[in-house]
Coordinates of C-alpha atoms in Angstrom, one line a residue:
Chain J
M796 CA 102.3 161.6 54.8
L797 CA 103.5 165.2 54.3
T798 CA 105.5 166.1 51.3
L799 CA 108.8 167.9 51.7
K800 CA 107.2 171.2 50.7
Q801 CA 104.4 170.8 53.1
T802 CA 106.8 170.0 56.0
R803 CA 108.7 173.1 55.2
Q804 CA 105.5 175.2 55.1
L805 CA 104.4 173.8 58.4
R806 CA 107.8 174.5 59.9
T807 CA 107.7 178.1 58.6
F808 CA 104.2 178.5 60.0
L809 CA 105.1 177.1 63.5
L810 CA 108.4 179.2 63.8
G811 CA 106.5 182.3 62.6
S812 CA 103.8 181.8 65.2
L813 CA 106.3 181.2 67.9
A814 CA 108.1 184.4 66.9
W815 CA 104.8 186.3 67.1
I816 CA 104.0 184.9 70.5
V817 CA 107.4 185.9 71.9
A818 CA 107.1 189.4 70.4
L819 CA 103.6 189.9 71.8
L820 CA 104.7 188.8 75.2
V821 CA 107.7 191.1 75.1
F822 CA 105.5 194.0 74.0
F823 CA 102.7 193.2 76.5
P824 CA 103.8 195.6 79.3
I825 CA 103.8 198.5 76.9
F826 CA 100.4 197.5 75.5
W827 CA 99.0 197.2 79.0
M828 CA 100.4 200.6 79.9
L829 CA 98.6 202.1 76.9
L830 CA 95.4 200.3 77.8
T831 CA 95.5 201.4 81.4
S832 CA 96.0 205.0 80.4
F833 CA 92.4 204.9 79.0
K834 CA 90.9 203.5 82.2
T835 CA 89.4 205.3 85.2
E836 CA 91.5 205.0 88.4
L837 CA 88.9 202.6 89.7
D838 CA 89.1 200.3 86.7
A839 CA 92.9 200.5 86.8
F840 CA 93.0 199.0 90.2
S841 CA 90.2 196.5 89.8
S842 CA 91.0 192.9 90.6
P843 CA 91.2 190.9 88.4
P844 CA 92.5 193.4 85.8
Q845 CA 90.0 194.2 83.1
L846 CA 90.7 193.8 79.4
F847 CA 87.4 195.3 78.4
F848 CA 86.1 198.6 79.9
T849 CA 84.6 201.9 78.9
P850 CA 87.6 204.0 77.7
T851 CA 88.0 207.5 79.0
F852 CA 90.3 210.3 77.9
E853 CA 90.1 211.9 81.3
N854 CA 93.7 211.0 82.2
Y855 CA 95.1 212.7 79.1
I856 CA 92.9 215.7 79.5
Q857 CA 94.0 216.2 83.1
V858 CA 97.6 215.3 82.5
D859 CA 98.8 218.9 82.5
S860 CA 96.6 220.3 85.3
R861 CA 97.4 217.3 87.5
S862 CA 101.1 216.9 87.0
N863 CA 102.2 220.0 85.1
Y864 CA 103.2 217.7 82.2
F865 CA 104.3 220.3 79.8
H866 CA 106.8 221.9 82.2
Y867 CA 108.6 218.5 82.4
A868 CA 108.3 217.7 78.8
M869 CA 109.7 221.1 77.9
N870 CA 112.7 220.4 80.1
S871 CA 113.2 217.0 78.4
V872 CA 113.1 218.7 75.0
V873 CA 115.5 221.5 75.9
V874 CA 118.0 219.3 77.7
S875 CA 118.0 216.6 75.0
F876 CA 118.3 218.9 72.1
G877 CA 120.8 221.2 73.9
A878 CA 123.1 218.3 74.8
T879 CA 122.8 216.8 71.3
F880 CA 123.6 220.1 69.6
L881 CA 126.6 220.8 71.9
G882 CA 127.8 217.2 71.5
M883 CA 127.6 217.4 67.7
L884 CA 129.6 220.7 67.8
L885 CA 132.4 218.9 69.6
A886 CA 132.1 215.4 68.0
I887 CA 131.9 216.3 64.3
P888 CA 135.4 218.0 64.1
A889 CA 136.9 215.3 66.3
A890 CA 135.5 212.5 64.2
Y891 CA 136.4 214.3 61.0
S892 CA 140.0 214.7 61.9
M893 CA 140.3 211.2 63.3
A894 CA 138.8 209.7 60.2
F895 CA 140.6 211.8 57.6
F896 CA 143.9 212.8 59.3
E897 CA 144.6 209.6 61.1
T898 CA 147.7 209.7 63.3
K899 CA 149.5 207.2 65.5
R900 CA 147.5 208.4 68.4
T901 CA 144.0 208.2 66.8
K902 CA 143.2 204.6 67.8
G903 CA 144.5 205.1 71.3
T904 CA 142.4 208.3 71.7
L905 CA 139.3 206.5 70.4
L906 CA 139.8 203.6 72.9
W907 CA 140.5 206.1 75.7
M908 CA 137.2 207.9 74.9
L909 CA 135.4 204.6 75.1
S910 CA 137.0 203.9 78.5
T911 CA 135.6 207.2 79.9
K912 CA 132.2 205.4 79.6
M913 CA 133.5 202.8 82.0
L914 CA 133.7 205.4 84.8
P915 CA 130.6 204.6 86.9
P916 CA 128.5 207.7 87.6
V917 CA 128.4 207.0 91.3
G918 CA 132.2 207.4 91.4
V919 CA 131.8 211.1 90.5
L920 CA 128.3 211.8 91.9
V921 CA 129.6 213.4 95.1
P922 CA 132.0 215.9 93.6
I923 CA 129.7 216.8 90.7
Y924 CA 126.9 217.4 93.2
L925 CA 129.1 219.6 95.3
I926 CA 130.5 221.5 92.3
F927 CA 127.0 222.1 91.0
K928 CA 125.8 223.2 94.4
D929 CA 128.7 225.7 94.6
V930 CA 128.3 227.2 91.2
G931 CA 124.5 227.2 91.2
L932 CA 124.0 224.5 88.5
L933 CA 121.9 222.2 90.7
D934 CA 118.4 221.9 89.2
T935 CA 119.2 223.8 86.1
R936 CA 118.8 222.8 82.5
T937 CA 122.4 224.1 81.7
G938 CA 123.8 221.7 84.3
L939 CA 122.0 218.7 82.8
I940 CA 123.0 219.7 79.3
L941 CA 126.7 219.8 80.3
I942 CA 126.5 216.3 81.9
Y943 CA 124.6 214.8 79.1
T944 CA 127.0 216.2 76.5
L945 CA 129.9 214.7 78.4
I946 CA 128.4 211.2 78.9
N947 CA 127.3 210.9 75.2
L948 CA 130.3 212.5 73.6
P949 CA 132.3 209.2 73.3
I950 CA 129.4 207.4 71.6
M951 CA 128.9 210.3 69.2
V952 CA 132.5 210.5 68.2
W953 CA 132.7 206.8 67.7
M954 CA 129.5 206.6 65.7
L955 CA 130.4 209.6 63.4
Y956 CA 133.9 208.2 63.0
T957 CA 132.6 204.9 61.6
Y958 CA 130.4 206.8 59.2
F959 CA 133.1 209.2 58.1
K960 CA 135.5 206.3 57.6
E961 CA 133.3 205.0 54.8
I962 CA 133.5 208.2 52.8
P963 CA 136.2 208.0 50.1
K964 CA 139.0 210.3 50.9
D965 CA 139.3 211.6 47.3
I966 CA 136.1 213.5 47.6
L967 CA 137.4 215.6 50.4
E968 CA 140.8 215.9 48.8
A969 CA 139.3 217.3 45.7
A970 CA 137.6 220.0 47.7
R971 CA 140.9 220.7 49.5
L972 CA 142.7 221.1 46.2
D973 CA 140.1 223.7 45.2
G974 CA 141.3 225.7 48.2
A975 CA 138.6 224.8 50.7
T976 CA 139.4 225.4 54.4
P977 CA 138.7 222.6 56.8
M978 CA 135.7 224.4 58.0
Q979 CA 134.3 224.7 54.4
E980 CA 135.2 221.1 53.8
I981 CA 133.1 220.0 56.8
L982 CA 130.2 222.2 56.1
R983 CA 129.9 222.0 52.3
V984 CA 131.2 218.5 51.5
L985 CA 131.3 216.2 54.6
L986 CA 127.9 217.0 56.1
P987 CA 125.9 216.8 52.9
I988 CA 127.5 213.4 52.1
S989 CA 127.0 211.9 55.5
K990 CA 123.5 213.1 56.2
G991 CA 122.4 209.6 57.1
G992 CA 125.1 209.1 59.6
I993 CA 124.7 212.5 61.2
A994 CA 120.9 212.0 61.5
S995 CA 121.4 208.6 63.2
T996 CA 123.9 210.1 65.6
L997 CA 121.5 212.9 66.4
L998 CA 118.7 210.4 67.0
L999 CA 120.8 208.1 69.2
S1000 CA 121.9 211.1 71.3
L1001 CA 118.3 212.3 71.7
I1002 CA 117.2 208.9 72.8
L1003 CA 119.9 208.5 75.3
C1004 CA 119.4 212.0 76.8
W1005 CA 115.6 211.6 76.9
N1006 CA 115.8 208.3 78.9
E1007 CA 118.8 209.2 81.1
A1008 CA 117.7 208.6 84.7
F1009 CA 120.7 208.7 87.0
W1010 CA 121.8 212.3 86.8
S1011 CA 118.3 213.7 86.2
L1012 CA 117.1 212.1 89.4
N1013 CA 120.1 213.2 91.4
L1014 CA 120.7 216.7 90.1
T1015 CA 117.2 218.1 89.6
A1016 CA 114.4 218.7 92.0
S1017 CA 111.6 220.6 90.1
S1018 CA 112.5 223.5 87.9
A1019 CA 114.8 221.6 85.6
A1020 CA 113.4 218.1 86.2
P1021 CA 112.7 216.2 82.9
L1022 CA 110.1 213.5 82.3
T1023 CA 112.1 210.7 83.8
A1024 CA 111.9 212.6 87.1
L1025 CA 108.2 213.3 86.7
V1026 CA 107.4 209.6 86.2
A1027 CA 109.6 208.8 89.2
S1028 CA 107.5 211.1 91.4
Y1029 CA 104.6 208.6 90.9
S1030 CA 106.5 206.1 93.0
S1031 CA 105.5 207.8 96.2
P1032 CA 102.8 205.7 97.8
E1033 CA 100.4 208.6 98.5
G1034 CA 97.6 207.1 96.7
L1035 CA 96.9 205.0 93.6
F1036 CA 97.2 207.0 90.4
W1037 CA 98.0 204.2 88.0
A1038 CA 95.8 205.3 85.2
K1039 CA 97.4 208.8 85.4
L1040 CA 100.9 207.2 85.7
S1041 CA 100.1 205.3 82.5
A1042 CA 98.9 208.3 80.6
V1043 CA 102.0 210.3 81.6
S1044 CA 104.3 207.4 80.8
T1045 CA 102.7 206.8 77.4
L1046 CA 103.1 210.4 76.5
A1047 CA 106.7 210.4 77.7
C1048 CA 107.7 207.3 75.9
A1049 CA 105.8 207.6 72.6
P1050 CA 108.1 210.0 70.7
I1051 CA 111.2 208.0 71.6
L1052 CA 109.6 204.7 70.8
I1053 CA 108.7 205.9 67.4
F1054 CA 112.2 207.4 66.8
G1055 CA 113.6 204.0 67.8
W1056 CA 111.4 202.0 65.5
F1057 CA 112.4 204.1 62.5
S1058 CA 116.1 204.0 63.2
Q1059 CA 116.7 200.6 64.7
K1060 CA 119.3 199.6 62.1
Q1061 CA 121.4 202.7 62.3
L1062 CA 121.3 202.7 66.1
V1063 CA 123.0 199.3 66.2
R1064 CA 126.2 200.9 64.9
G1065 CA 126.2 203.7 67.5
L1066 CA 125.2 201.5 70.4
S1067 CA 127.9 199.0 69.6
F1068 CA 130.6 201.6 69.0
G1069 CA 130.7 200.6 65.4
A1070 CA 131.4 197.0 66.0
V1071 CA 128.1 195.7 64.7
K1072 CA 126.8 197.1 61.5
Chain B
M178 CA 148.0 197.5 66.2
N179 CA 151.8 197.0 66.5
T180 CA 152.1 195.3 63.2
S181 CA 150.1 197.9 61.4
S182 CA 152.3 200.8 62.5
L183 CA 155.3 199.5 60.7
P184 CA 154.4 200.3 57.1
V185 CA 153.1 203.7 58.2
E186 CA 156.6 204.6 59.4
H187 CA 158.2 203.5 56.2
S188 CA 156.0 205.6 54.1
A189 CA 156.4 208.5 56.5
Q190 CA 160.2 208.4 55.9
A191 CA 159.7 208.3 52.2
E192 CA 157.4 211.3 52.4
E193 CA 159.9 213.4 54.3
S194 CA 162.1 213.7 51.2
S195 CA 159.6 216.1 49.7
Q196 CA 159.3 219.4 51.5
S197 CA 155.8 220.4 50.3
V198 CA 154.5 217.1 51.5
Q199 CA 156.2 217.7 54.8
S200 CA 154.6 221.1 55.3
Q201 CA 151.3 219.6 54.3
R202 CA 151.7 216.9 57.0
R203 CA 152.5 219.6 59.6
R204 CA 149.4 221.5 58.6
K205 CA 147.4 218.3 58.8
S206 CA 148.6 217.5 62.3
K207 CA 147.9 221.0 63.4
I208 CA 144.3 220.8 62.1
S209 CA 143.8 217.4 63.7
L210 CA 145.1 218.7 67.0
A211 CA 142.8 221.7 66.9
M212 CA 139.8 219.6 66.1
V213 CA 140.3 216.6 68.4
S214 CA 141.5 218.5 71.4
P215 CA 138.2 220.2 72.5
S216 CA 136.6 216.8 72.8
V217 CA 139.7 215.3 74.5
V218 CA 140.0 218.3 76.9
V219 CA 136.4 218.2 78.1
L220 CA 136.5 214.5 78.5
L221 CA 139.8 214.7 80.4
A222 CA 138.4 217.3 82.7
W223 CA 135.3 215.3 83.2
M224 CA 137.4 212.3 84.3
I225 CA 140.2 214.0 86.2
I226 CA 138.5 216.8 88.2
P227 CA 135.7 214.9 89.8
L228 CA 137.8 211.8 90.2
S229 CA 140.6 213.5 92.0
M230 CA 138.0 215.2 94.2
T231 CA 136.5 211.8 95.0
I232 CA 140.0 210.6 95.9
Y233 CA 140.6 213.6 98.2
F234 CA 137.3 213.4 99.9
S235 CA 137.7 209.7 100.5
F236 CA 140.7 210.4 102.8
I237 CA 139.1 213.2 104.9
R238 CA 136.2 213.3 107.4
Y239 CA 133.6 215.2 105.6
N240 CA 129.9 215.3 106.5
L241 CA 127.7 218.0 105.1
L242 CA 125.7 218.0 108.3
Y243 CA 128.8 218.7 110.4
P244 CA 130.7 221.4 108.5
G245 CA 134.0 222.6 109.8
D246 CA 135.0 219.1 111.1
E247 CA 137.1 218.2 108.1
G248 CA 140.4 216.4 108.8
F249 CA 142.6 213.7 107.3
V250 CA 141.4 210.3 108.5
G251 CA 143.5 208.0 106.3
L252 CA 141.7 204.8 105.4
E253 CA 138.9 205.2 108.0
N254 CA 136.2 206.0 105.4
Y255 CA 137.2 202.9 103.4
Y256 CA 137.0 200.9 106.6
Y257 CA 133.5 202.3 107.4
F258 CA 132.2 201.6 104.0
M259 CA 133.6 198.1 103.7
T260 CA 132.4 197.0 107.2
D261 CA 129.0 198.6 106.7
A262 CA 126.3 195.9 106.7
G263 CA 125.2 197.3 103.3
F264 CA 128.6 196.7 101.6
T265 CA 128.6 192.9 101.4
A266 CA 124.9 193.0 100.4
G267 CA 125.6 195.7 97.8
L268 CA 128.4 193.8 96.3
T269 CA 126.6 190.5 96.1
N270 CA 123.5 192.2 94.8
T271 CA 125.5 194.0 92.1
L272 CA 127.1 190.7 91.0
W273 CA 123.7 188.9 91.0
L274 CA 122.1 191.7 89.1
V275 CA 124.8 192.1 86.5
G276 CA 125.5 188.4 86.1
S277 CA 121.9 187.2 85.8
V278 CA 120.8 190.0 83.5
L279 CA 123.8 189.3 81.2
L280 CA 123.1 185.6 81.1
I281 CA 119.4 186.1 80.5
S282 CA 119.9 188.6 77.8
V283 CA 122.6 186.7 75.9
V284 CA 120.8 183.4 76.0
L285 CA 117.4 184.8 75.1
G286 CA 119.0 187.3 72.7
V287 CA 120.6 184.5 70.7
L288 CA 117.5 182.4 70.7
I289 CA 115.2 185.2 69.6
A290 CA 117.6 186.5 67.0
I291 CA 117.8 183.1 65.4
L292 CA 114.0 182.7 65.6
V293 CA 113.4 186.0 63.9
D294 CA 116.0 185.2 61.2
N295 CA 113.5 182.9 59.5
M296 CA 111.1 184.3 56.9
F297 CA 107.6 184.6 58.1
W298 CA 104.5 186.8 57.8
G299 CA 104.9 190.2 59.6
R300 CA 108.6 189.8 60.4
G301 CA 109.1 193.6 60.3
I302 CA 106.4 194.2 62.9
V303 CA 107.7 191.4 65.1
R304 CA 111.2 193.0 65.1
V305 CA 109.7 196.4 66.1
L306 CA 107.7 194.8 69.0
L307 CA 110.7 192.9 70.2
I308 CA 113.1 195.8 70.5
S309 CA 110.5 198.3 71.9
P310 CA 111.2 197.9 75.6
F311 CA 114.7 199.2 75.1
F312 CA 113.4 202.6 74.2
I313 CA 111.2 202.9 77.3
M314 CA 112.7 205.2 80.0
P315 CA 113.9 203.3 83.1
T316 CA 111.5 205.0 85.5
V317 CA 108.5 204.1 83.3
S318 CA 109.5 200.4 83.0
A319 CA 110.1 200.1 86.7
L320 CA 106.7 201.6 87.7
V321 CA 104.7 199.9 85.0
W322 CA 106.1 196.6 86.1
K323 CA 105.7 197.3 89.8
N324 CA 102.2 198.6 89.7
L325 CA 100.5 197.2 86.7
L326 CA 102.1 193.8 86.3
L327 CA 103.6 192.6 89.5
N328 CA 101.1 194.0 92.0
P329 CA 99.9 191.1 94.2
V330 CA 96.3 192.2 94.2
S331 CA 95.4 193.8 90.8
G332 CA 98.5 193.0 88.7
V333 CA 98.4 190.9 85.5
F334 CA 100.7 188.3 87.0
A335 CA 98.4 187.9 90.0
A336 CA 95.5 187.3 87.6
I337 CA 97.4 184.6 85.8
W338 CA 98.3 182.9 89.1
N339 CA 94.7 183.1 90.2
F340 CA 93.5 181.7 86.9
F341 CA 95.6 178.6 87.5
G342 CA 94.4 178.4 91.1
A343 CA 97.7 179.4 92.6
T344 CA 98.3 182.1 95.3
P345 CA 99.7 185.2 93.7
I346 CA 103.2 186.0 94.6
D347 CA 104.0 189.3 96.3
W348 CA 107.2 189.8 94.3
F349 CA 108.6 192.9 95.9
T350 CA 108.2 191.4 99.4
H351 CA 109.4 187.8 98.8
Y352 CA 111.6 188.1 95.7
P353 CA 112.6 191.8 95.6
L354 CA 115.9 191.2 93.8
G355 CA 114.2 188.7 91.4
A356 CA 111.6 191.4 90.6
I357 CA 114.3 193.9 89.8
I358 CA 116.2 191.4 87.7
M359 CA 113.0 190.7 85.8
I360 CA 112.4 194.4 85.1
V361 CA 116.0 195.1 84.0
S362 CA 116.1 192.0 81.8
W363 CA 113.0 193.1 80.1
Q364 CA 114.8 196.3 79.2
W365 CA 118.1 194.7 78.1
V366 CA 117.1 191.5 76.3
P367 CA 115.8 193.7 73.5
F368 CA 119.2 195.4 73.2
A369 CA 120.8 192.0 72.8
V370 CA 118.1 191.0 70.3
L371 CA 118.7 194.2 68.3
M372 CA 122.4 193.7 68.1
L373 CA 122.3 190.0 67.3
M374 CA 119.4 190.3 64.9
T375 CA 121.5 192.7 62.9
A376 CA 124.6 190.5 63.1
M377 CA 122.6 187.5 61.9
Q378 CA 122.0 189.3 58.6
S379 CA 125.7 189.1 57.7
L380 CA 125.8 185.4 58.3
D381 CA 126.8 183.5 55.1
Q382 CA 123.7 181.7 53.9
E383 CA 125.6 179.6 51.4
Q384 CA 127.8 178.2 54.2
K385 CA 124.7 177.1 56.1
D386 CA 123.1 175.6 52.9
A387 CA 126.3 173.7 52.2
A388 CA 126.4 172.4 55.8
R389 CA 122.8 171.3 55.5
L390 CA 123.6 169.4 52.2
D391 CA 126.4 167.7 54.0
G392 CA 123.8 166.4 56.4
A393 CA 124.4 168.8 59.4
G394 CA 121.3 169.1 61.6
P395 CA 120.0 172.4 63.0
I396 CA 121.9 171.9 66.3
A397 CA 125.2 171.2 64.5
I398 CA 124.7 174.3 62.3
F399 CA 123.9 176.4 65.5
W400 CA 127.1 175.2 67.3
H401 CA 129.5 175.3 64.3
I402 CA 128.3 178.1 62.2
T403 CA 125.8 180.4 63.8
L404 CA 127.3 180.7 67.3
P405 CA 130.9 181.3 66.1
H406 CA 129.6 184.0 63.8
L407 CA 127.8 185.6 66.8
M408 CA 130.7 185.5 69.2
R409 CA 131.9 189.0 68.4
P410 CA 128.5 190.7 68.6
I411 CA 127.9 188.7 71.8
A412 CA 131.1 190.1 73.3
V413 CA 130.0 193.6 72.3
V414 CA 126.6 193.1 74.0
V415 CA 128.3 191.8 77.2
M416 CA 130.7 194.8 77.2
I417 CA 128.0 197.5 76.7
E418 CA 125.5 195.9 79.0
T419 CA 128.1 195.5 81.8
I420 CA 128.8 199.3 81.6
F421 CA 125.1 200.1 82.1
L422 CA 124.2 197.2 84.4
L423 CA 126.9 198.2 86.9
A424 CA 125.3 201.6 87.2
I425 CA 121.6 200.5 87.5
F426 CA 120.0 203.1 89.7
A427 CA 116.6 204.4 88.6
E428 CA 114.9 201.0 88.7
I429 CA 115.8 200.5 92.3
F430 CA 115.2 204.1 93.2
T431 CA 111.6 204.0 92.0
T432 CA 110.5 200.5 93.1
T433 CA 112.2 199.4 96.3
G434 CA 114.4 202.2 97.5
G435 CA 117.0 199.5 98.1
G436 CA 114.9 197.5 100.5
P437 CA 113.5 195.6 102.2
G438 CA 116.6 196.0 104.4
Y439 CA 119.5 195.8 101.9
E440 CA 118.0 193.1 99.7
T441 CA 117.9 195.2 96.6
T442 CA 120.7 197.7 97.3
N443 CA 123.5 197.6 94.8
L444 CA 126.7 199.5 95.1
A445 CA 125.4 202.4 93.1
F446 CA 122.4 202.8 95.3
L447 CA 124.4 202.3 98.5
I448 CA 126.7 205.1 97.6
Y449 CA 123.8 207.3 96.7
T450 CA 122.3 206.7 100.2
Q451 CA 125.6 207.5 101.9
A452 CA 126.0 210.7 99.9
L453 CA 122.6 212.3 99.3
L454 CA 120.6 210.8 102.2
E455 CA 123.2 210.7 105.0
F456 CA 125.4 213.5 103.6
D457 CA 128.5 211.6 104.5
V458 CA 130.7 212.8 101.6
G459 CA 133.8 211.0 102.9
V460 CA 132.3 207.5 103.2
A461 CA 130.4 208.0 99.9
S462 CA 133.6 209.0 98.1
A463 CA 135.4 205.9 99.4
G464 CA 132.5 203.8 98.2
G465 CA 132.6 205.6 94.8
L466 CA 136.2 204.8 94.4
I467 CA 135.6 201.2 95.2
A468 CA 132.9 201.2 92.5
V469 CA 135.4 202.8 90.1
V470 CA 137.9 200.0 90.9
I471 CA 135.4 197.3 90.4
A472 CA 134.2 198.8 87.1
N473 CA 137.9 199.1 86.0
I474 CA 138.6 195.5 86.7
A475 CA 135.5 194.6 84.6
A476 CA 136.5 197.1 81.9
F477 CA 140.1 195.9 81.8
M478 CA 139.0 192.3 81.2
L479 CA 136.4 193.4 78.7
I480 CA 138.5 195.8 76.7
R481 CA 141.2 193.1 76.4
I482 CA 138.6 190.7 75.0
V483 CA 136.5 193.1 72.9
G484 CA 138.3 196.4 72.6
K485 CA 141.0 195.1 70.2
S486 CA 138.5 193.8 67.7
L487 CA 136.6 197.1 67.8
T488 CA 139.4 199.0 66.3
E489 CA 140.8 196.3 64.1
K490 CA 137.7 196.3 61.9
H491 CA 138.4 199.7 60.5

């Protein structure tokens, strides 16, 4: 017979093991991608797939010469940071004034911003494509930066708004009584206090831009194509380059995956428009 | 919202008696207008300009391959789009894709969030592993699944099937939509897990302990305490996932190209083929508007359920 304590320990052990099994299954595709990136193309295609093999770094060494990796990576970096910066420039003042100078329209405006996210991208694909073609924004980083700023702006405003709401109003009012202009108030008081919230918002925007794959596939061809498009180019059936695909994919996903791991709790707030904290 | 605006008006009337307060209020509203309007203006432009162009294009004959042939055609484009063989398929596939991924991610999300809520060794690592797929870019998930896991000759699934003496399934030939649903679920279950895991932490442990002392079993606790607590986050998950799932594109683009036939074509992909492969701007715009209407019906219902509680919290 088991004692009560032993039953509880057994239960904890079984539930813990189950959780580990589920987690490893969920993570398996990523692990397998990492593993395949160290295989030769021949090993990558062997049947049955091999768990043990002689690892090679060939795929990583050749990643730039074979697929011009750094060109695409650079585009991803410029576009993600550009859109994030521009988005912050618009979102911080908006969220500041909504959180501290709330009017009757504030809640309506916030909900309206959320509703712009409901507009399916295909509904505006044709006109955006034609406008971009006419003004020469097709396949440019500037074009992608503009689109990404607009699609992420509602999320950024919402996320910052929920963080700013938590700051006691007195702190800002004290600065205002000392004669600070709104600009000084934001730069010298608000931003330093809400560093955490600002950082999470930046991170979320970077992640969303980095992984965006509707506009990047439709509006870029080569010169402004980011990593999502580079990876998509491996879908053409002109040969089997799975080990190289894996190496490129690993490099493309690693930074965002690590960002995500470190900021999972803060991201919940932004991704749920402040509804889950 | 209606009830909360009343006391605000009262206090506003009281404030108006003092002139300095009044001028301060005017200054405040000027500041807030200057600060909110850039965001509002760009978003408004982003919604109105392309959308009105889509509406206009949808009523004219406009094919980029035959320039100079533009003319008003009334509802002809809508007729073409809706009688196209791809339309019914696209609509059904969209509903299947959104519906099944939502169901899978909510059910698995709740179960996994509850499982991970227990204390056990390495819980932090388990949580990180569980949410990882959400951060993988869609084109990578799609190609890794297609080539490394689901490939009928050298994929991992084929090896498992062979191990048990079964014939490996050629997923993308026999169950193409099923394969897409699998890939998309793998990306979005972690999102549900992330949200619900966080929500579980605010569950009142004392309430659970009290219920347990009263003799409530784990199932009763789940139905009467845990699930009601998770209803709001579940609603949020459903809302956010619906927005993204209606627009699934990259996964189809990189794996099946909508095929075989129309078997994996959703509305987003159908409109893309009309616009950028067949250059039929008119028909594609009509399709785009139909997608907007469908998304709005979904959004209207969802905002009614979820939207109100989003702002009430603050």
